[in-house]
Tab-separated table of N, CA and C in Angstrom:
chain	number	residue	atom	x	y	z
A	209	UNK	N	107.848	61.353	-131.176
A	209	UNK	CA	107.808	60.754	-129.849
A	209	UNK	C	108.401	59.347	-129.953
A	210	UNK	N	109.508	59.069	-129.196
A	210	UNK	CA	109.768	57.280	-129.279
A	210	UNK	C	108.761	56.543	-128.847
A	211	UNK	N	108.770	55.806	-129.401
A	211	UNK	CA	108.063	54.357	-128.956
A	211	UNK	C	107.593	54.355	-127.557
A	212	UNK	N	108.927	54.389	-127.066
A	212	UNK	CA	108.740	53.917	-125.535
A	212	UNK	C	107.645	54.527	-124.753
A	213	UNK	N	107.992	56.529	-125.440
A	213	UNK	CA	106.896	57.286	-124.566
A	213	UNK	C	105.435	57.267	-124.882
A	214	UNK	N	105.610	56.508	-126.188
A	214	UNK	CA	104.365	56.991	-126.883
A	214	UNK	C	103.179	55.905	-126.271
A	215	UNK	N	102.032	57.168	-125.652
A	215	UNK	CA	100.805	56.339	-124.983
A	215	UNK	C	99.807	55.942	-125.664
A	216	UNK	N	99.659	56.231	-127.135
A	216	UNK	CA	98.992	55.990	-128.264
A	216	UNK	C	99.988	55.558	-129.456
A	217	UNK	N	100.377	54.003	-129.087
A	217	UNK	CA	100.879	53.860	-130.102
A	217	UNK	C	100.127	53.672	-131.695
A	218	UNK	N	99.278	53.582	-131.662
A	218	UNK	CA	98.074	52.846	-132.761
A	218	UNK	C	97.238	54.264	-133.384
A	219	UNK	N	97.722	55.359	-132.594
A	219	UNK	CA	96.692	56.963	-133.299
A	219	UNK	C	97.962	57.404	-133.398
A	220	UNK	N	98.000	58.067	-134.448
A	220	UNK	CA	99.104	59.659	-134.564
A	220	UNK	C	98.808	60.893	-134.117
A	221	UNK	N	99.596	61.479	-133.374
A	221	UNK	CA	99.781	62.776	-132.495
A	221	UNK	C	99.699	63.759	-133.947
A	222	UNK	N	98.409	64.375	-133.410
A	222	UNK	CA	98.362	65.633	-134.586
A	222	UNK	C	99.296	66.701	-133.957
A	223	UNK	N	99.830	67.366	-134.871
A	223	UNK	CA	101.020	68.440	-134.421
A	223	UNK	C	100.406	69.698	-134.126
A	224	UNK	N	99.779	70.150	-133.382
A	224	UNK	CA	99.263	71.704	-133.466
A	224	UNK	C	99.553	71.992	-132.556
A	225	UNK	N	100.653	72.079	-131.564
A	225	UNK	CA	101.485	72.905	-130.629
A	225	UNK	C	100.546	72.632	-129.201
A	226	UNK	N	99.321	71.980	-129.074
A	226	UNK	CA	98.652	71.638	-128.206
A	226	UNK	C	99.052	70.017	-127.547
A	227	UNK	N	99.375	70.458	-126.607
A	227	UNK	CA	99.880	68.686	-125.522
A	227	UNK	C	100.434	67.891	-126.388
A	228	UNK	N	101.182	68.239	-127.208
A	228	UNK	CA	102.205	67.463	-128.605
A	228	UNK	C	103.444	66.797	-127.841
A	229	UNK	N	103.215	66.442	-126.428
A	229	UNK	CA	104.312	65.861	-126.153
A	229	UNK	C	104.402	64.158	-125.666
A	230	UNK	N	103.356	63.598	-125.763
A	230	UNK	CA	102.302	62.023	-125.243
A	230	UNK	C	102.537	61.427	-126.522
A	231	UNK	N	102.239	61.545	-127.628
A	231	UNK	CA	101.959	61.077	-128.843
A	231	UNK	C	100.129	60.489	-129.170
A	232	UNK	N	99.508	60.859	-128.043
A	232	UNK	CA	97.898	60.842	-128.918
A	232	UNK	C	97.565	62.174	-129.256
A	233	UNK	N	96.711	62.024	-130.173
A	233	UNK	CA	95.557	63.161	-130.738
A	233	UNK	C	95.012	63.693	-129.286
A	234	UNK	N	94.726	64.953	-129.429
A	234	UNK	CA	93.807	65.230	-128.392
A	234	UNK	C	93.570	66.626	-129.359
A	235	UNK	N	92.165	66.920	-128.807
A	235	UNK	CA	91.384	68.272	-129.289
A	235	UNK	C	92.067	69.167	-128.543
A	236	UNK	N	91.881	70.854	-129.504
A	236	UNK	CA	91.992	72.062	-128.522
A	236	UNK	C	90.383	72.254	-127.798
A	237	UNK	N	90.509	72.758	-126.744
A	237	UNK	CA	89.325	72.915	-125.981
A	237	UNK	C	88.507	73.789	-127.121
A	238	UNK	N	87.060	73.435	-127.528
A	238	UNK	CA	86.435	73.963	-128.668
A	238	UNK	C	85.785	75.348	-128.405
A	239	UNK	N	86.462	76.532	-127.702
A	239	UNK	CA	86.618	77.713	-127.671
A	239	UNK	C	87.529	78.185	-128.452
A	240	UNK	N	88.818	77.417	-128.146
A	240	UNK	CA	90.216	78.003	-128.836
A	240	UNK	C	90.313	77.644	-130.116
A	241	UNK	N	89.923	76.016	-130.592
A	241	UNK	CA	90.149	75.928	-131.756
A	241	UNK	C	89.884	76.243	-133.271
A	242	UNK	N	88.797	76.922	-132.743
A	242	UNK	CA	88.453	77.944	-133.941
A	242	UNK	C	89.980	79.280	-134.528
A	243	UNK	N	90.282	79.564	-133.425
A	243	UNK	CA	91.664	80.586	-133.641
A	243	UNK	C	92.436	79.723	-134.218
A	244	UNK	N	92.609	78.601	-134.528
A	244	UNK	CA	93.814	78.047	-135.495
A	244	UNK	C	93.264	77.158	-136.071
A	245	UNK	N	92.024	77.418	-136.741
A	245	UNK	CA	91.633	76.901	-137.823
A	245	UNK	C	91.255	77.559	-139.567
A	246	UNK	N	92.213	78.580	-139.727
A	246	UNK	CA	92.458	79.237	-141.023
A	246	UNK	C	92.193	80.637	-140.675
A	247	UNK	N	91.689	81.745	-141.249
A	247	UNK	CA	91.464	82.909	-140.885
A	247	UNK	C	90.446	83.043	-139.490
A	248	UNK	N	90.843	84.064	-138.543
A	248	UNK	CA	89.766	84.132	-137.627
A	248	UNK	C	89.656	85.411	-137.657
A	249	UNK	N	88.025	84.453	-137.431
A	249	UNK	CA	86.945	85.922	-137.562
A	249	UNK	C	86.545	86.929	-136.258
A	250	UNK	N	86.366	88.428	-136.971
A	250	UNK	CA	86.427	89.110	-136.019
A	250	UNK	C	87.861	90.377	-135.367
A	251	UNK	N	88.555	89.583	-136.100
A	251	UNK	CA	89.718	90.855	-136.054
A	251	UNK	C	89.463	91.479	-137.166
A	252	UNK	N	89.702	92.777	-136.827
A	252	UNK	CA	89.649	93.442	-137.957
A	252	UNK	C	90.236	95.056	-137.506
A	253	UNK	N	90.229	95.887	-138.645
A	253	UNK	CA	91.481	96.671	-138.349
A	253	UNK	C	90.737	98.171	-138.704
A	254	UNK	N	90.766	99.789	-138.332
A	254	UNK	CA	90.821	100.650	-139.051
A	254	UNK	C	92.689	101.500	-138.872
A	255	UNK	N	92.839	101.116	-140.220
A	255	UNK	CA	94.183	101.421	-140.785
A	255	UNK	C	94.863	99.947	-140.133
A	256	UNK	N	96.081	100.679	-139.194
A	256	UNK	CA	96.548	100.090	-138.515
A	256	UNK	C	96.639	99.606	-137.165
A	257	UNK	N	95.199	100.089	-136.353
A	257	UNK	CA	94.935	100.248	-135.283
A	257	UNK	C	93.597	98.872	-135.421
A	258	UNK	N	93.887	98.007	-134.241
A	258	UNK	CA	92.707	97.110	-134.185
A	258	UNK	C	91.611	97.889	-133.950
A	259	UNK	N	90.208	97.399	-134.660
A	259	UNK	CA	88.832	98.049	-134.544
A	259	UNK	C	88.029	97.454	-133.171
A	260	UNK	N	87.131	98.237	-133.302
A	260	UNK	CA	86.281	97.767	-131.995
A	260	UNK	C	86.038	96.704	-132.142
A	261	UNK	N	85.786	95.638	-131.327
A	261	UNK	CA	84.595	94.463	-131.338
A	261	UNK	C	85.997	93.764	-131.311
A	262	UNK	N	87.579	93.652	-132.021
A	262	UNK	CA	88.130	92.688	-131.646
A	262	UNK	C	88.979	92.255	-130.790
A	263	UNK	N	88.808	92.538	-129.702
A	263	UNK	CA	89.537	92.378	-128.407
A	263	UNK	C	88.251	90.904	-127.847
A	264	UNK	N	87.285	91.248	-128.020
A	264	UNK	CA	86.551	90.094	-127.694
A	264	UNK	C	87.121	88.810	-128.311
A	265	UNK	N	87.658	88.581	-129.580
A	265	UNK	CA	87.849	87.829	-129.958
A	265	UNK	C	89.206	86.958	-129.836
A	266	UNK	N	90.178	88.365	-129.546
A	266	UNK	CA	91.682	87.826	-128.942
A	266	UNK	C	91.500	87.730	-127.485
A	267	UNK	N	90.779	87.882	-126.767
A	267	UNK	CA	90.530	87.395	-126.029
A	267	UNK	C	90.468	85.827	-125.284
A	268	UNK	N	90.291	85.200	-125.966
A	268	UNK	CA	90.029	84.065	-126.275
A	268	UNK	C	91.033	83.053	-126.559
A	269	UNK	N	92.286	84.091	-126.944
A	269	UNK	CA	93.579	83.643	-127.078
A	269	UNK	C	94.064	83.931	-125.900
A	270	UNK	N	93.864	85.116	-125.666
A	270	UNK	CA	94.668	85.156	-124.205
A	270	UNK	C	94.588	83.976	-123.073
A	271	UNK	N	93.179	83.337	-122.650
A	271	UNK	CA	92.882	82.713	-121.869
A	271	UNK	C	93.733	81.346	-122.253
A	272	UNK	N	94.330	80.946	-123.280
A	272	UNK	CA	94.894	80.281	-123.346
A	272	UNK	C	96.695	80.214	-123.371
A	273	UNK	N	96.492	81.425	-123.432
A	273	UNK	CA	97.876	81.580	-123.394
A	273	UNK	C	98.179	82.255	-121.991
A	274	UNK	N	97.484	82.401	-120.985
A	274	UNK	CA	97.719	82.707	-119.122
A	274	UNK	C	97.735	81.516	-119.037
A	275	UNK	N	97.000	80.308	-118.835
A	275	UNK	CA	97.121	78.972	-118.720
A	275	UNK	C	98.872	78.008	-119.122
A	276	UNK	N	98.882	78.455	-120.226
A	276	UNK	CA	99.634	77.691	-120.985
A	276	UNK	C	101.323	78.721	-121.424
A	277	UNK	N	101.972	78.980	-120.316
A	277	UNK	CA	102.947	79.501	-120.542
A	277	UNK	C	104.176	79.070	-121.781
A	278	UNK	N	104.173	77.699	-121.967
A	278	UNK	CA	104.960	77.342	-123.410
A	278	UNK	C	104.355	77.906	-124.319
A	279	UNK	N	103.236	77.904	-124.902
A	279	UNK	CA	102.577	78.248	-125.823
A	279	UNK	C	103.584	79.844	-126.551
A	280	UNK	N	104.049	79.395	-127.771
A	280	UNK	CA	104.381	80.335	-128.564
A	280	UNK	C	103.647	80.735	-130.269
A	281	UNK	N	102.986	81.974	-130.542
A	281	UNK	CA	102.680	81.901	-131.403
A	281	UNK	C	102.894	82.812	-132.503
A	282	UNK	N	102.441	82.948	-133.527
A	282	UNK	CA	102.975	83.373	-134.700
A	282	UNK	C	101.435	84.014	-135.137
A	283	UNK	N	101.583	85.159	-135.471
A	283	UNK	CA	100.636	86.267	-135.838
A	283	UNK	C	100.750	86.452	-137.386
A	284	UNK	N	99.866	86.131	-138.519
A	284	UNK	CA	100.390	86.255	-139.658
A	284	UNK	C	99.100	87.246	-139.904
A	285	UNK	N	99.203	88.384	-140.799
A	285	UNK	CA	98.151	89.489	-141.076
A	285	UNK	C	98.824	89.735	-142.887
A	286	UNK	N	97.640	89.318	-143.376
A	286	UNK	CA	97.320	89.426	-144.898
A	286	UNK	C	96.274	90.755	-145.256
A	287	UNK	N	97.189	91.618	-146.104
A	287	UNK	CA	96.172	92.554	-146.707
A	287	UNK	C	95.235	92.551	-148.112
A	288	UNK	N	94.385	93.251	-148.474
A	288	UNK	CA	93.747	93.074	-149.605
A	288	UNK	C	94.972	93.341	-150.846
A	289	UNK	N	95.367	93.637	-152.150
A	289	UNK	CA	95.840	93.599	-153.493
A	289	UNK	C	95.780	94.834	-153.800
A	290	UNK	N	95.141	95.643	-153.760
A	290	UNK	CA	94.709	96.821	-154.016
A	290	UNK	C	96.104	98.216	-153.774
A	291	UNK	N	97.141	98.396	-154.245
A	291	UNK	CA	98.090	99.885	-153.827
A	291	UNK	C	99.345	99.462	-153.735
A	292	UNK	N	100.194	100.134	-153.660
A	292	UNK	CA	102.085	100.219	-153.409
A	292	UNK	C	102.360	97.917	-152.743
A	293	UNK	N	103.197	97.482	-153.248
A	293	UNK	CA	103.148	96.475	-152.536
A	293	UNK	C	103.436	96.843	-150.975
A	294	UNK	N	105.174	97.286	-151.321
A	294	UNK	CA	105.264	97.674	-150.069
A	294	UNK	C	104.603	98.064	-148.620
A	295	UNK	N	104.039	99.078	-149.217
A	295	UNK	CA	103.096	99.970	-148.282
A	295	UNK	C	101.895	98.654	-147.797
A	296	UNK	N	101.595	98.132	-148.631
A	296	UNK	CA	100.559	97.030	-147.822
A	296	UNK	C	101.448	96.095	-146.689
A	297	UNK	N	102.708	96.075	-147.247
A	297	UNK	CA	103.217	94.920	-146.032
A	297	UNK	C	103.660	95.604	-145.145
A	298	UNK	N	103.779	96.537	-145.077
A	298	UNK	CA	104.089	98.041	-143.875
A	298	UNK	C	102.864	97.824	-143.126
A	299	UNK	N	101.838	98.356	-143.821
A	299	UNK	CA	100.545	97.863	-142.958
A	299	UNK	C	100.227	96.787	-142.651
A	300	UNK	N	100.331	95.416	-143.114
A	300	UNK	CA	100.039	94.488	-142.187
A	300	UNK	C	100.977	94.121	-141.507
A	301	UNK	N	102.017	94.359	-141.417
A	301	UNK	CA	102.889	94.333	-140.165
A	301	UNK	C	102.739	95.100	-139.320
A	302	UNK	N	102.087	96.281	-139.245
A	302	UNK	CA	101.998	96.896	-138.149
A	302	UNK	C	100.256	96.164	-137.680
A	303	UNK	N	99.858	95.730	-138.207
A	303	UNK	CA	98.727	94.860	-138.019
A	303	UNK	C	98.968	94.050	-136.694
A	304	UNK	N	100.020	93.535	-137.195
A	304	UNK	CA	100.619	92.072	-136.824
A	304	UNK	C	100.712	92.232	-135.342
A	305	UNK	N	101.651	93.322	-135.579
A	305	UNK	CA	102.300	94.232	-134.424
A	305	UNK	C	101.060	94.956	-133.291
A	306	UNK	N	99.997	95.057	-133.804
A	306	UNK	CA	98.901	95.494	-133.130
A	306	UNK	C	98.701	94.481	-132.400
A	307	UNK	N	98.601	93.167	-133.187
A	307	UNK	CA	97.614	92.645	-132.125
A	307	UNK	C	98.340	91.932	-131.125
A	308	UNK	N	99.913	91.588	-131.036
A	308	UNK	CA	100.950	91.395	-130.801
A	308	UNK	C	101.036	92.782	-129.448
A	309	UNK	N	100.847	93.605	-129.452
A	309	UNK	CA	100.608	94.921	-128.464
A	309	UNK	C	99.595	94.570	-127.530
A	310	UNK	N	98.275	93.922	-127.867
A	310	UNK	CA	96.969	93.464	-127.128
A	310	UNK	C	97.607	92.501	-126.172
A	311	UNK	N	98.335	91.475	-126.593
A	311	UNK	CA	98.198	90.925	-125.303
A	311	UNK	C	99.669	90.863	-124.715
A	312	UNK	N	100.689	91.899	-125.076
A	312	UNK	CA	101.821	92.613	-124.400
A	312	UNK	C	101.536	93.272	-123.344
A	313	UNK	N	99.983	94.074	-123.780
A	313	UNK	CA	99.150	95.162	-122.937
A	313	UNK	C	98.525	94.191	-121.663
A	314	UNK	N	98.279	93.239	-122.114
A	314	UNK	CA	97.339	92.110	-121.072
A	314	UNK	C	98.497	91.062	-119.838
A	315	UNK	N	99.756	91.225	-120.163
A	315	UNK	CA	100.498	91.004	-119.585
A	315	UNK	C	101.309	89.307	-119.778
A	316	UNK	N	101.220	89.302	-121.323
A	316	UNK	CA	101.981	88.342	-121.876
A	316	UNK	C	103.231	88.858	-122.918
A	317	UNK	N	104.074	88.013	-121.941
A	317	UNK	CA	105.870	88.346	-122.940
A	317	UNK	C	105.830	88.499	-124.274
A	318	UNK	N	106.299	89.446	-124.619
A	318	UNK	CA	106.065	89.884	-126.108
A	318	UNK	C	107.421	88.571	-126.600
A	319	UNK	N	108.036	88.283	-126.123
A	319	UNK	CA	109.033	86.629	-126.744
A	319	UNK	C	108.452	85.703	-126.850
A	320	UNK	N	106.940	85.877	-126.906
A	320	UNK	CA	105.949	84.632	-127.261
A	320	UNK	C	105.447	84.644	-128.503
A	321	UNK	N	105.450	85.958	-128.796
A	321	UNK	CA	104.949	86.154	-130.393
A	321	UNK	C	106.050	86.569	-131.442
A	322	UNK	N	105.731	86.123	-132.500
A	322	UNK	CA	106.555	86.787	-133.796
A	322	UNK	C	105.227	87.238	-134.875
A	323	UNK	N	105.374	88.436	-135.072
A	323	UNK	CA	104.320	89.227	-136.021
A	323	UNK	C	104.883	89.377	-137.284
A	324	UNK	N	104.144	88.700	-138.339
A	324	UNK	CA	104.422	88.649	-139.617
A	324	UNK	C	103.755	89.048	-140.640
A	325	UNK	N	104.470	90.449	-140.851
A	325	UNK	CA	102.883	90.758	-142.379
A	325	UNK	C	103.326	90.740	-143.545
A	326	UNK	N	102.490	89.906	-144.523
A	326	UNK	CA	102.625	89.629	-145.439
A	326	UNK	C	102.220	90.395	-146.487
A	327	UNK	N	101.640	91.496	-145.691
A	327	UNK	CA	100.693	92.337	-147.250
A	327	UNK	C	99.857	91.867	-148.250
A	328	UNK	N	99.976	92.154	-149.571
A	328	UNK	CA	99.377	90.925	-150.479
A	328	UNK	C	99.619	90.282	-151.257
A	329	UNK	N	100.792	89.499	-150.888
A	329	UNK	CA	101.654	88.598	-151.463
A	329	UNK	C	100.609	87.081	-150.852
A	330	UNK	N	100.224	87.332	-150.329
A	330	UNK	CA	99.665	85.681	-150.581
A	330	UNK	C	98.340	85.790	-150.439
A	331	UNK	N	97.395	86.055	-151.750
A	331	UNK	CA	95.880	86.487	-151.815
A	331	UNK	C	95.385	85.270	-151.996
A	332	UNK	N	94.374	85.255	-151.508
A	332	UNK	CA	93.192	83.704	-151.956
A	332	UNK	C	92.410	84.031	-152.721
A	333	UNK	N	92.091	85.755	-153.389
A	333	UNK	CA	90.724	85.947	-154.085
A	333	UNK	C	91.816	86.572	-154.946
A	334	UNK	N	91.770	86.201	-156.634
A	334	UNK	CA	92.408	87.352	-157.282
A	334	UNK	C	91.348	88.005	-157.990
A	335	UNK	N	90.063	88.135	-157.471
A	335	UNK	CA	89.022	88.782	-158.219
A	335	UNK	C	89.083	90.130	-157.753
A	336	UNK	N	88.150	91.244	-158.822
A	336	UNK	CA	88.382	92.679	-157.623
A	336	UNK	C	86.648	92.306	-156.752
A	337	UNK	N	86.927	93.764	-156.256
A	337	UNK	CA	85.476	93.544	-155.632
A	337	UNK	C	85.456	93.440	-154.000
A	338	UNK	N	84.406	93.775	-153.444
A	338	UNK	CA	85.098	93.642	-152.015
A	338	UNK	C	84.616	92.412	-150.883
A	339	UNK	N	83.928	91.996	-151.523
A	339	UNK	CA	84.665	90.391	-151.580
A	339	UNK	C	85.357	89.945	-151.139
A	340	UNK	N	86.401	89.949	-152.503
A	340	UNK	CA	87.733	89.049	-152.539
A	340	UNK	C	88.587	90.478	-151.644
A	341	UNK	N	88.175	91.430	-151.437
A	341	UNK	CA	89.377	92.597	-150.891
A	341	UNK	C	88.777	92.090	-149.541
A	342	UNK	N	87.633	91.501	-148.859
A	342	UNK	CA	87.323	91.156	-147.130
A	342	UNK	C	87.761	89.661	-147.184
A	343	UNK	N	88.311	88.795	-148.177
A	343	UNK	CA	88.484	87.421	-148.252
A	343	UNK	C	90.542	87.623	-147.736
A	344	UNK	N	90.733	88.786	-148.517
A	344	UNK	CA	92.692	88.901	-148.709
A	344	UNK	C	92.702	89.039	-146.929
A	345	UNK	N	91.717	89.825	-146.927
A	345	UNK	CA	91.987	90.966	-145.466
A	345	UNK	C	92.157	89.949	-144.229
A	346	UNK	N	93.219	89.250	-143.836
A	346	UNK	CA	92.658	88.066	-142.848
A	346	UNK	C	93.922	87.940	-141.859
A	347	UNK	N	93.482	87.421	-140.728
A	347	UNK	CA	94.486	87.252	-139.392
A	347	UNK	C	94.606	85.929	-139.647
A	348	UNK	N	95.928	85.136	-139.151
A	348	UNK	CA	95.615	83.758	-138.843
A	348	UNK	C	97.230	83.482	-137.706
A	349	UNK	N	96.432	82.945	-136.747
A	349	UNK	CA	97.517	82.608	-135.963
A	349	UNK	C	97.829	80.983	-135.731
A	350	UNK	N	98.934	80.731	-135.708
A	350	UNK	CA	99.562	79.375	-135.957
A	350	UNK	C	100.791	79.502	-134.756
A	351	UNK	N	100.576	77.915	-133.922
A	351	UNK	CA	101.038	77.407	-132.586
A	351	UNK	C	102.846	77.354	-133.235
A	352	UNK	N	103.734	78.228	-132.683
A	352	UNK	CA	104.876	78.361	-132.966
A	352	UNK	C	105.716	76.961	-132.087
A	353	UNK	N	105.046	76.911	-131.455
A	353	UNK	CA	106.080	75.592	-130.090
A	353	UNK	C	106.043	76.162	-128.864
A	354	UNK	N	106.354	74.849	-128.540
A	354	UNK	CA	106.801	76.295	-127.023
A	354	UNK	C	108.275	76.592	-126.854
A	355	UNK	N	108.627	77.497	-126.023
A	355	UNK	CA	109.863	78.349	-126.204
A	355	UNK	C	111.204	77.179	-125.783
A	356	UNK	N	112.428	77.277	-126.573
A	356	UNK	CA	113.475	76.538	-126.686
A	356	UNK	C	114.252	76.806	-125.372
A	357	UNK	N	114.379	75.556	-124.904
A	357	UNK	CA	114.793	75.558	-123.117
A	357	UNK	C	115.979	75.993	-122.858
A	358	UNK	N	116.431	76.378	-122.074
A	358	UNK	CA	118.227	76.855	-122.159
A	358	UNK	C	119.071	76.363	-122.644
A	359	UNK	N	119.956	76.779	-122.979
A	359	UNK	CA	121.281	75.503	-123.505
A	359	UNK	C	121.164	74.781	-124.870
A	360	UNK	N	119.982	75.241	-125.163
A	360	UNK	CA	119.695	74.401	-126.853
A	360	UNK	C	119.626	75.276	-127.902
């Protein structure tokens, strides 16, 4: 932000795709900010199909993203270590892609999301056990920007 615009010159504008355009800090409303604060809980998957109980929880995204039409985000779905690499990043991309479908289904532009599965190329538990296989298993969504204006 230049100088000029900036209404907080003396705090730094945290970057999390929320009112990042003033240059002060400001909170996400403390409903939402749990969803972009590392794995969120509550999604969860049988196979490749979201399981019951987590629509309540993307939910929660949605309401912010009817509000907030810039809002672009990025769907990242990590699987457990366990089988074929491949085949795990097959499945969490279609993960990705699931939940990326939820709120396509709810009536937000699928050019808002990019679904990214990583499989288990980037584990946090290298222990076995299921555990560390419900620790790998994780959603995390991260504020992409908002969408690039015409002409740029």
């Amino acid at each position: 932000i230049p100088d000029a615009k900036d209404k907080c010159p003396n705090k730094p504008e945290d970057k999390n795709g929320f009112q990042d355009d003033d240059g002060c800090p400001e909170n996400m409303p403390a409903h939402i900010a749990p969803l972009f604060n590392g794995p969120v809980k509550g999604v969860t998957f049988r196979r490749a199909k979201l399981a019951r109980g987590a629509a309540k929880v993307l939910d929660k995204l949605l309401e912010l993203l009817l509000e907030r039409e810039d809002i672009k985000i990025e769907v990242h779905v990590h699987t457990h270590t366990r089988g074929k690499p491949d085949a795990l990043k097959v499945l969490s991309q279609k993960r990705a892609e699931a939940i990326v479908a939820f709120y396509v289904n709810a009536g937000i532009d699928a050019k808002r999301f990019r679904a990214i599965g990583h499989g288990g190329e980037q584990p946090v538990s290298t222990k076995r056990g299921r555990k560390a296989k419900k620790a790998n298993e994780r959603v995390i969504f991260m504020i992409a920007g908002p969408p690039p204006r015409p002409g740029r």
